[in-house]
Coordinates of N, CA, C and O in Angstrom, one line a residue:
X1 N 0.8 -1.2 0.0 CA 0.0 0.0 0.0 C 0.9 1.3 0.0 O 0.5 2.2 -0.6
X2 N 2.0 1.2 0.7 CA 2.9 2.4 0.8 C 4.2 2.0 0.2 O 4.5 0.8 0.1
X3 N 5.0 3.0 -0.2 CA 6.3 2.8 -0.8 C 7.3 2.3 0.2 O 7.8 3.0 1.0
X4 N 7.5 1.0 0.1 CA 8.4 0.3 1.1 C 9.8 0.9 1.0 O 10.5 1.0 2.0
X5 N 10.3 1.2 -0.2 CA 11.7 1.7 -0.3 C 11.8 3.1 0.4 O 12.8 3.4 1.1
X6 N 10.8 3.9 0.2 CA 10.7 5.2 0.8 C 10.7 5.1 2.4 O 11.5 5.8 3.1
X7 N 9.8 4.2 2.9 CA 9.8 4.0 4.3 C 11.1 3.4 4.9 O 11.5 3.8 5.9
X8 N 11.7 2.6 4.1 CA 13.0 2.0 4.5 C 14.1 3.1 4.6 O 14.9 3.2 5.5
X9 N 14.0 4.0 3.6 CA 15.0 5.1 3.6 C 14.7 6.1 4.8 O 15.7 6.5 5.5
X10 N 13.5 6.4 5.1 CA 13.1 7.2 6.3 C 13.7 6.5 7.5 O 14.3 7.2 8.4
X11 N 13.4 5.2 7.7 CA 13.8 4.5 8.8 C 15.3 4.6 9.0 O 15.8 4.9 10.1
X12 N 16.1 4.3 7.9 CA 17.5 4.3 8.0 C 18.1 5.7 8.4 O 19.0 5.7 9.2
X13 N 17.5 6.7 7.9 CA 18.0 8.1 8.2 C 17.7 8.4 9.7 O 18.5 8.9 10.4
X14 N 16.5 8.1 10.1 CA 16.1 8.4 11.5 C 17.0 7.6 12.5 O 17.5 8.1 13.5
X15 N 17.2 6.3 12.2 CA 18.0 5.5 13.1 C 19.4 6.0 13.1 O 20.0 6.1 14.2
X16 N 19.9 6.3 11.9 CA 21.3 6.8 11.9 C 21.5 8.1 12.7 O 22.5 8.3 13.3
X17 N 20.5 8.9 12.6 CA 20.6 10.2 13.3 C 20.1 10.1 14.8 O 20.1 11.1 15.5
X18 N 19.7 8.9 15.2 CA 19.2 8.7 16.5 C 18.0 9.6 16.8 O 18.0 10.3 17.9
X19 N 17.1 9.7 15.9 CA 15.9 10.6 16.0 C 14.6 9.8 15.9 O 14.6 8.7 15.3
X20 N 13.5 10.4 16.4 CA 12.2 9.7 16.4 C 11.2 10.6 15.8 O 11.4 11.8 15.7
X21 N 10.1 10.0 15.5 CA 9.0 10.8 14.9 C 7.6 10.4 15.5 O 7.5 9.2 15.9
X22 N 6.7 11.3 15.5 CA 5.3 11.1 15.9 C 4.4 11.9 14.9 O 4.9 12.9 14.4
X23 N 3.2 11.5 14.8 CA 2.3 12.2 13.9 C 1.0 12.5 14.6 O 0.5 11.8 15.4
X24 N 0.4 13.6 14.1 CA -0.9 14.1 14.5 C -1.7 14.2 13.2 O -1.3 15.1 12.4
X25 N -2.8 13.5 13.1 CA -3.5 13.5 11.8 C -5.0 13.7 12.1 O -5.5 13.3 13.1
X26 N -5.6 14.2 11.1 CA -7.1 14.3 11.1 C -7.6 13.7 9.8 O -8.0 12.6 9.7
X27 N -7.4 14.5 8.7 CA -7.9 14.0 7.4 C -7.4 12.7 6.9 O -8.1 12.0 6.2
X28 N -6.2 12.3 7.3 CA -5.6 11.1 6.8 C -6.0 9.9 7.7 O -5.7 8.8 7.4
X29 N -6.7 10.2 8.8 CA -7.4 9.2 9.6 C -6.5 8.0 10.0 O -7.0 6.8 10.0
X30 N -5.2 8.2 10.2 CA -4.4 7.1 10.7 C -3.4 6.5 9.6 O -2.6 5.7 9.8
X31 N -3.6 7.0 8.3 CA -2.7 6.5 7.3 C -1.2 6.7 7.6 O -0.4 5.9 7.3
X32 N -0.9 7.9 8.1 CA 0.5 8.2 8.4 C 1.0 7.2 9.5 O 2.1 6.7 9.4
X33 N 0.2 7.0 10.5 CA 0.6 6.0 11.5 C 0.7 4.6 10.9 O 1.7 3.9 11.2
X34 N -0.2 4.2 10.1 CA -0.1 2.9 9.5 C 1.2 2.8 8.6 O 1.9 1.8 8.7
X35 N 1.4 3.8 7.8 CA 2.6 3.7 7.0 C 3.9 3.6 7.8 O 4.7 2.7 7.5
X36 N 4.1 4.5 8.8 CA 5.3 4.5 9.6 C 5.4 3.2 10.4 O 6.5 2.6 10.5
X37 N 4.3 2.7 10.9 CA 4.3 1.5 11.7 C 4.6 0.3 10.9 O 5.1 -0.8 11.4
X38 N 4.4 0.3 9.6 CA 4.6 -0.8 8.7 C 6.0 -1.0 8.3 O 6.4 -2.0 7.8
X39 N 6.9 0.0 8.6 CA 8.3 -0.1 8.3 C 9.0 -1.1 9.2 O 8.6 -1.2 10.4
X40 N 9.9 -1.8 8.7 CA 10.7 -2.7 9.5 C 11.4 -1.9 10.6 O 11.8 -0.8 10.4
X41 N 11.4 -2.5 11.8 CA 12.1 -1.9 13.0 C 11.4 -0.6 13.3 O 12.1 0.3 13.9
X42 N 10.1 -0.4 13.1 CA 9.5 0.9 13.4 C 9.6 1.3 14.9 O 9.7 2.4 15.2
X43 N 9.7 0.3 15.7 CA 9.9 0.6 17.1 C 11.1 1.4 17.5 O 11.2 2.0 18.5
X44 N 12.1 1.4 16.6 CA 13.4 2.1 16.8 C 13.3 3.6 16.5 O 14.2 4.3 16.8
X45 N 12.2 4.0 15.8 CA 12.1 5.4 15.4 C 10.7 6.0 15.5 O 10.6 7.2 15.5
X46 N 9.7 5.2 15.4 CA 8.3 5.7 15.4 C 7.7 5.7 16.8 O 7.6 4.6 17.4
X47 N 7.5 6.8 17.4 CA 7.0 6.9 18.7 C 5.5 6.7 18.8 O 5.0 6.3 19.9
X48 N 4.7 7.0 17.8 CA 3.3 6.8 17.8 C 2.6 8.0 17.1 O 3.2 8.8 16.5
X49 N 1.3 8.0 17.3 CA 0.5 9.1 16.7 C -0.9 9.2 17.3 O -1.3 8.4 18.1
X50 N -1.6 10.2 16.8 CA -2.9 10.5 17.3 C -3.7 10.9 16.1 O -3.3 11.7 15.3
X51 N -5.0 10.4 16.1 CA -5.9 10.9 15.1 C -7.0 11.6 15.9 O -7.7 11.1 16.6
X52 N -7.0 12.9 15.7 CA -7.9 13.8 16.3 C -8.8 14.5 15.3 O -8.4 15.3 14.5
X53 N -10.0 14.0 15.2 CA -10.9 14.4 14.1 C -11.7 15.6 14.3 O -12.2 16.2 13.4
X54 N -11.9 16.1 15.6 CA -12.7 17.3 15.8 C -12.0 18.3 16.7 O -11.0 18.0 17.3
X55 N -12.6 19.4 16.8 CA -12.0 20.5 17.6 C -11.8 20.1 19.0 O -10.8 20.4 19.6
X56 N -12.8 19.4 19.6 CA -12.7 19.0 21.0 C -11.4 18.2 21.3 O -10.7 18.4 22.2
X57 N -11.2 17.2 20.4 CA -10.1 16.3 20.6 C -8.7 17.0 20.2 O -7.7 16.8 20.9
X58 N -8.8 17.9 19.2 CA -7.5 18.7 18.9 C -7.2 19.6 20.0 O -6.0 19.8 20.3
X59 N -8.2 20.2 20.7 CA -7.9 21.0 21.8 C -7.4 20.2 23.0 O -6.4 20.5 23.7
X60 N -8.1 19.2 23.4 CA -7.8 18.3 24.5 C -6.4 17.7 24.5 O -5.7 17.7 25.4
X61 N -6.1 17.1 23.3 CA -4.9 16.3 23.2 C -3.7 17.0 22.6 O -2.6 16.7 22.9
X62 N -4.0 18.1 21.8 CA -2.9 18.7 21.1 C -2.9 20.2 21.4 O -2.0 20.9 20.9
X63 N -3.8 20.7 22.2 CA -3.7 22.1 22.7 C -3.9 23.1 21.6 O -3.4 24.3 21.8
X64 N -4.6 22.8 20.6 CA -4.8 23.8 19.5 C -5.7 25.0 20.2 O -6.5 24.7 21.0
X65 N -5.4 26.2 19.7 CA -6.1 27.3 20.2 C -7.6 27.2 19.7 O -7.8 27.3 18.5
X66 N -8.6 27.1 20.6 CA -9.9 26.7 20.2 C -10.7 27.8 19.5 O -11.5 27.5 18.6
X67 N -10.5 29.1 19.8 CA -11.3 30.1 19.1 C -10.9 30.2 17.6 O -11.7 30.2 16.7
X68 N -9.6 30.2 17.4 CA -9.1 30.3 16.0 C -9.5 29.0 15.3 O -9.9 29.0 14.1
X69 N -9.3 27.8 15.9 CA -9.6 26.6 15.3 C -11.1 26.5 14.9 O -11.4 26.0 13.8
X70 N -11.9 27.0 15.8 CA -13.4 27.0 15.5 C -13.7 27.9 14.3 O -14.5 27.5 13.4
X71 N -13.0 29.0 14.2 CA -13.3 29.9 13.1 C -12.9 29.3 11.7 O -13.4 29.7 10.7
X72 N -11.9 28.4 11.7 CA -11.4 27.8 10.5 C -11.8 26.4 10.3 O -11.3 25.7 9.4
X73 N -12.7 25.9 11.1 CA -13.2 24.5 11.1 C -12.0 23.6 11.3 O -11.9 22.5 10.8
X74 N -11.0 24.0 12.0 CA -9.7 23.3 12.3 C -8.9 23.0 11.1 O -8.0 22.2 11.1
X75 N -9.2 23.6 9.9 CA -8.4 23.4 8.7 C -7.7 24.7 8.3 O -8.3 25.6 7.7
X76 N -6.5 24.7 8.8 CA -5.7 26.0 8.7 C -4.3 25.7 8.9 O -3.9 24.8 9.6
X77 N -3.4 26.5 8.3 CA -2.0 26.4 8.5 C -1.6 26.5 10.0 O -0.7 25.7 10.4
X78 N -2.2 27.4 10.7 CA -1.8 27.6 12.1 C -2.2 26.4 12.9 O -1.4 25.9 13.8
X79 N -3.4 25.8 12.6 CA -3.8 24.6 13.4 C -2.8 23.4 13.1 O -2.4 22.7 14.0
X80 N -2.4 23.3 11.8 CA -1.5 22.2 11.5 C -0.2 22.4 12.3 O 0.4 21.4 12.8
X81 N 0.3 23.6 12.3 CA 1.6 23.9 13.0 C 1.4 23.6 14.5 O 2.3 23.0 15.1
X82 N 0.3 24.0 15.1 CA 0.1 23.7 16.5 C 0.1 22.2 16.8 O 0.6 21.7 17.8
X83 N -0.6 21.5 15.9 CA -0.6 20.0 16.0 C 0.8 19.4 15.9 O 1.1 18.5 16.7
X84 N 1.6 19.9 15.0 CA 2.9 19.3 14.8 C 3.8 19.6 16.0 O 4.5 18.7 16.4
X85 N 3.7 20.8 16.5 CA 4.5 21.1 17.7 C 4.1 20.2 18.9 O 4.9 19.6 19.6
X86 N 2.8 20.1 19.1 CA 2.2 19.4 20.2 C 2.5 17.9 20.2 O 2.8 17.3 21.3
X87 N 2.5 17.3 19.0 CA 2.7 15.9 19.0 C 4.1 15.5 19.4 O 4.4 14.4 19.9
X88 N 5.1 16.4 19.1 CA 6.4 16.1 19.6 C 6.5 16.1 21.1 O 7.2 15.2 21.6
X89 N 5.8 16.9 21.8 CA 5.7 16.8 23.2 C 4.9 15.6 23.7 O 5.4 14.9 24.6
X90 N 3.8 15.4 23.1 CA 2.9 14.3 23.5 C 3.6 13.0 23.5 O 3.5 12.1 24.4
X91 N 4.4 12.8 22.4 CA 5.1 11.5 22.2 C 6.6 11.6 22.5 O 7.3 10.6 22.2
X92 N 7.1 12.7 23.0 CA 8.5 12.9 23.3 C 9.4 12.5 22.1 O 10.3 11.7 22.2
X93 N 9.0 13.0 20.9 CA 9.7 12.7 19.7 C 10.5 14.0 19.2 O 10.2 15.1 19.5
X94 N 11.5 13.7 18.3 CA 12.2 14.8 17.7 C 11.4 15.5 16.6 O 11.3 16.7 16.5
X95 N 10.8 14.7 15.8 CA 10.0 15.1 14.7 C 8.5 15.0 14.9 O 8.1 14.0 15.6
X96 N 7.7 15.9 14.4 CA 6.3 15.8 14.4 C 5.7 16.2 13.0 O 6.1 17.2 12.5
X97 N 4.9 15.4 12.5 CA 4.2 15.7 11.3 C 2.7 15.8 11.6 O 2.1 15.0 12.3
X98 N 2.0 16.8 11.1 CA 0.6 17.0 11.3 C -0.1 17.4 10.0 O 0.5 18.0 9.1
X99 N -1.3 16.9 9.9 CA -2.1 17.3 8.7 C -3.6 17.4 9.1 O -4.1 16.6 9.9
X100 N -4.3 18.4 8.6 CA -5.7 18.6 8.8 C -6.3 19.1 7.5 O -5.7 19.9 6.9
X101 N -7.5 18.6 7.2 CA -8.1 19.0 5.9 C -9.3 18.3 5.6 O -10.1 17.8 6.4
X102 N -9.6 18.2 4.3 CA -10.8 17.6 3.7 C -10.5 16.6 2.7 O -9.7 16.8 1.8
X103 N -11.1 15.4 2.8 CA -10.9 14.3 1.8 C -12.2 14.1 1.0 O -12.2 13.4 0.1
X104 N -13.2 14.7 1.5 CA -14.5 14.7 0.7 C -15.0 16.2 0.7 O -14.8 16.9 1.6
X105 N -15.7 16.5 -0.4 CA -16.3 17.9 -0.5 C -17.4 18.1 0.5 O -18.3 17.3 0.7
X106 N -17.3 19.2 1.2 CA -18.3 19.6 2.2 C -18.5 21.1 2.1 O -17.7 21.8 1.6
X107 N -19.7 21.6 2.6 CA -19.9 23.0 2.5 C -18.8 23.8 3.1 O -18.5 24.9 2.6
X108 N -18.3 23.4 4.3 CA -17.2 24.2 5.0 C -16.0 24.4 4.1 O -15.2 25.3 4.4
X109 N -15.8 23.5 3.2 CA -14.6 23.6 2.4 C -14.8 24.2 1.0 O -13.9 24.3 0.2
X110 N -16.0 24.7 0.9 CA -16.4 25.3 -0.4 C -16.4 24.2 -1.5 O -16.2 24.5 -2.7
X111 N -16.7 23.0 -1.1 CA -16.7 21.8 -1.9 C -15.4 21.4 -2.5 O -15.3 20.7 -3.5
X112 N -14.3 22.0 -2.0 CA -13.0 21.7 -2.4 C -12.3 20.7 -1.5 O -12.6 20.6 -0.4
X113 N -11.3 20.0 -2.1 CA -10.5 19.1 -1.3 C -9.1 19.7 -1.1 O -8.4 19.9 -2.1
X114 N -8.7 19.9 0.2 CA -7.4 20.4 0.5 C -7.1 20.1 1.9 O -7.9 19.8 2.7
X115 N -5.8 20.3 2.2 CA -5.3 20.0 3.6 C -4.1 20.9 3.8 O -3.4 21.3 2.9
X116 N -3.9 21.2 5.1 CA -2.8 22.0 5.6 C -1.9 21.0 6.4 O -2.4 20.1 7.1
X117 N -0.6 21.1 6.2 CA 0.3 20.2 6.9 C 1.5 21.0 7.5 O 1.7 22.2 7.1
X118 N 2.1 20.4 8.4 CA 3.3 21.1 9.0 C 4.2 19.9 9.5 O 3.8 18.9 9.9
X119 N 5.5 20.2 9.4 CA 6.6 19.3 9.9 C 7.4 20.1 10.8 O 8.0 21.1 10.5
X120 N 7.5 19.6 12.1 CA 8.3 20.2 13.1 C 9.5 19.4 13.5 O 9.4 18.1 13.5
X121 N 10.6 20.0 13.9 CA 11.7 19.4 14.5 C 12.0 20.1 15.8 O 12.2 21.3 15.8
X122 N 11.8 19.3 16.9 CA 12.0 19.8 18.2 C 11.2 21.1 18.4 O 11.7 22.1 18.9
X123 N 10.0 21.1 18.0 CA 8.9 22.2 18.1 C 9.1 23.3 17.1 O 8.3 24.2 17.0
X124 N 10.2 23.3 16.3 CA 10.4 24.4 15.3 C 9.8 23.9 14.0 O 10.1 22.8 13.4
X125 N 8.9 24.7 13.4 CA 8.3 24.3 12.1 C 9.3 24.5 11.0 O 9.8 25.6 10.8
X126 N 9.6 23.5 10.3 CA 10.6 23.5 9.2 C 9.9 23.5 7.9 O 10.6 24.0 6.9
X127 N 8.7 23.0 7.8 CA 8.0 22.9 6.5 C 6.5 23.0 6.8 O 6.1 22.3 7.7
X128 N 5.8 23.8 6.0 CA 4.4 23.8 6.1 C 3.8 24.2 4.8 O 4.5 24.8 3.9
X129 N 2.6 23.8 4.6 CA 2.0 24.1 3.3 C 0.6 23.6 3.1 O 0.0 23.1 4.1
X130 N 0.1 23.8 1.9 CA -1.3 23.4 1.6 C -1.2 22.4 0.4 O -0.5 22.6 -0.5
X131 N -2.0 21.3 0.5 CA -2.1 20.4 -0.5 C -3.5 20.5 -1.1 O -4.5 20.7 -0.3
X132 N -3.7 20.3 -2.4 CA -5.0 20.3 -3.0 C -5.1 19.0 -3.8 O -4.2 18.4 -4.3
X133 N -6.4 18.5 -3.8 CA -6.6 17.2 -4.4 C -7.8 17.4 -5.3 O -8.7 18.2 -5.1
X134 N -7.9 16.5 -6.3 CA -9.0 16.4 -7.2 C -10.0 15.5 -6.5 O -9.7 14.6 -5.7
X135 N -11.3 15.7 -6.9 CA -12.3 14.8 -6.3 C -12.1 13.4 -6.7 O -11.8 13.0 -7.8
X136 N -12.1 12.5 -5.7 CA -11.9 11.1 -5.9 C -12.5 10.4 -4.6 O -12.8 11.1 -3.7
X137 N -12.5 9.1 -4.6 CA -12.9 8.5 -3.4 C -12.0 9.0 -2.2 O -10.8 9.2 -2.4
X138 N -12.6 9.2 -1.1 CA -11.8 9.7 0.1 C -10.5 9.0 0.3 O -9.5 9.6 0.6
X139 N -10.6 7.7 0.2 CA -9.4 6.9 0.5 C -8.2 7.2 -0.4 O -7.1 7.2 0.0
X140 N -8.5 7.5 -1.7 CA -7.5 7.9 -2.6 C -6.9 9.3 -2.2 O -5.7 9.5 -2.4
X141 N -7.7 10.2 -1.8 CA -7.3 11.5 -1.4 C -6.4 11.3 -0.1 O -5.3 11.9 0.0
X142 N -6.8 10.5 0.8 CA -6.0 10.3 2.0 C -4.7 9.7 1.7 O -3.7 10.1 2.3
X143 N -4.7 8.8 0.8 CA -3.4 8.1 0.4 C -2.5 9.2 -0.3 O -1.3 9.2 -0.1
X144 N -3.1 10.0 -1.2 CA -2.3 11.0 -1.8 C -1.6 12.0 -0.8 O -0.5 12.3 -0.9
X145 N -2.4 12.4 0.2 CA -1.9 13.3 1.2 C -0.7 12.6 2.0 O 0.3 13.2 2.2
X146 N -1.0 11.3 2.3 CA 0.1 10.6 3.1 C 1.3 10.4 2.2 O 2.4 10.6 2.8
X147 N 1.2 10.0 1.0 CA 2.4 9.8 0.1 C 3.1 11.1 0.0 O 4.4 11.1 0.0
X148 N 2.4 12.2 -0.2 CA 3.1 13.5 -0.3 C 3.9 13.8 0.9 O 5.1 14.2 0.8
X149 N 3.3 13.7 2.1 CA 4.0 14.0 3.3 C 5.2 13.1 3.6 O 6.2 13.6 4.0
X150 N 5.1 11.8 3.3 CA 6.2 10.9 3.5 C 7.4 11.3 2.6 O 8.5 11.3 3.0
X151 N 7.1 11.6 1.3 CA 8.1 12.0 0.4 C 8.7 13.4 0.8 O 10.0 13.5 0.7
X152 N 7.9 14.3 1.3 CA 8.4 15.6 1.7 C 9.3 15.4 2.9 O 10.4 16.0 3.0
X153 N 8.9 14.6 3.9 CA 9.7 14.3 5.1 C 11.0 13.7 4.7 O 12.1 14.0 5.2
X154 N 11.0 12.7 3.8 CA 12.2 12.0 3.4 C 13.1 13.0 2.7 O 14.4 13.0 3.0
X155 N 12.6 13.9 1.9 CA 13.4 14.9 1.3 C 14.1 15.8 2.3 O 15.3 16.2 2.1
X156 N 13.4 16.2 3.3 CA 14.0 17.0 4.4 C 15.2 16.2 5.1 O 16.2 16.8 5.3
X157 N 14.9 15.0 5.4 CA 16.0 14.2 6.0 C 17.2 14.0 5.1 O 18.4 14.1 5.6
X158 N 17.0 13.8 3.8 CA 18.1 13.7 2.8 C 18.9 14.9 2.7 O 20.1 14.9 2.5
X159 N 18.3 16.1 2.9 CA 19.0 17.4 2.6 C 19.5 18.0 3.9 O 19.7 19.2 4.0
X160 N 19.5 17.2 5.0 CA 20.2 17.7 6.2 C 19.4 18.6 7.1 O 19.9 19.4 7.8
X161 N 18.1 18.5 7.0 CA 17.2 19.2 8.0 C 16.9 18.3 9.1 O 16.1 17.4 9.0
X162 N 17.3 18.6 10.3 CA 18.3 19.5 10.7 C 19.6 18.8 10.7 O 19.7 17.6 10.5
X163 N 20.7 19.5 11.0 CA 22.0 18.8 11.2 C 21.9 17.8 12.4 O 21.2 18.1 13.3
X164 N 22.7 16.8 12.3 CA 22.7 15.8 13.4 C 23.2 16.5 14.6 O 24.2 17.3 14.5
X165 N 22.6 16.2 15.7 CA 23.1 16.7 17.0 C 22.8 15.8 18.1 O 22.0 14.9 18.0

């Protein structure tokens, strides 16, 4: 289901750097956790993850600022960044990846499919952005978002973000 070579490369880089990762997801509904946990020796680098689907859970477990999150239906660059920072604390990991968005068209999204993501290293946001998807079955959109984030994270690791310490 996921690119095994890519996951193996992520694993090797994290183990070599003695770093760990955790994820906070909403729209991908556990796909990131599934992908990372499916890598060989995942226990050596993957701390875990949380799927927080609504504002109450994002506030309770990840400390997102509730007034702003409510105004944006929790789908916003700032919310993704708050989630990425918080998951590093929650799971005591070096890296945190977060994503929140829409995999099916709904009125709140203007019938569009998009997601915001953030990647943090020791609470510093190193990469954030917005993904857009074409209408498709939700599972295909979730897989697209997951594949994109894993590739982006691998690219960061390959290019020395951050330096080993």
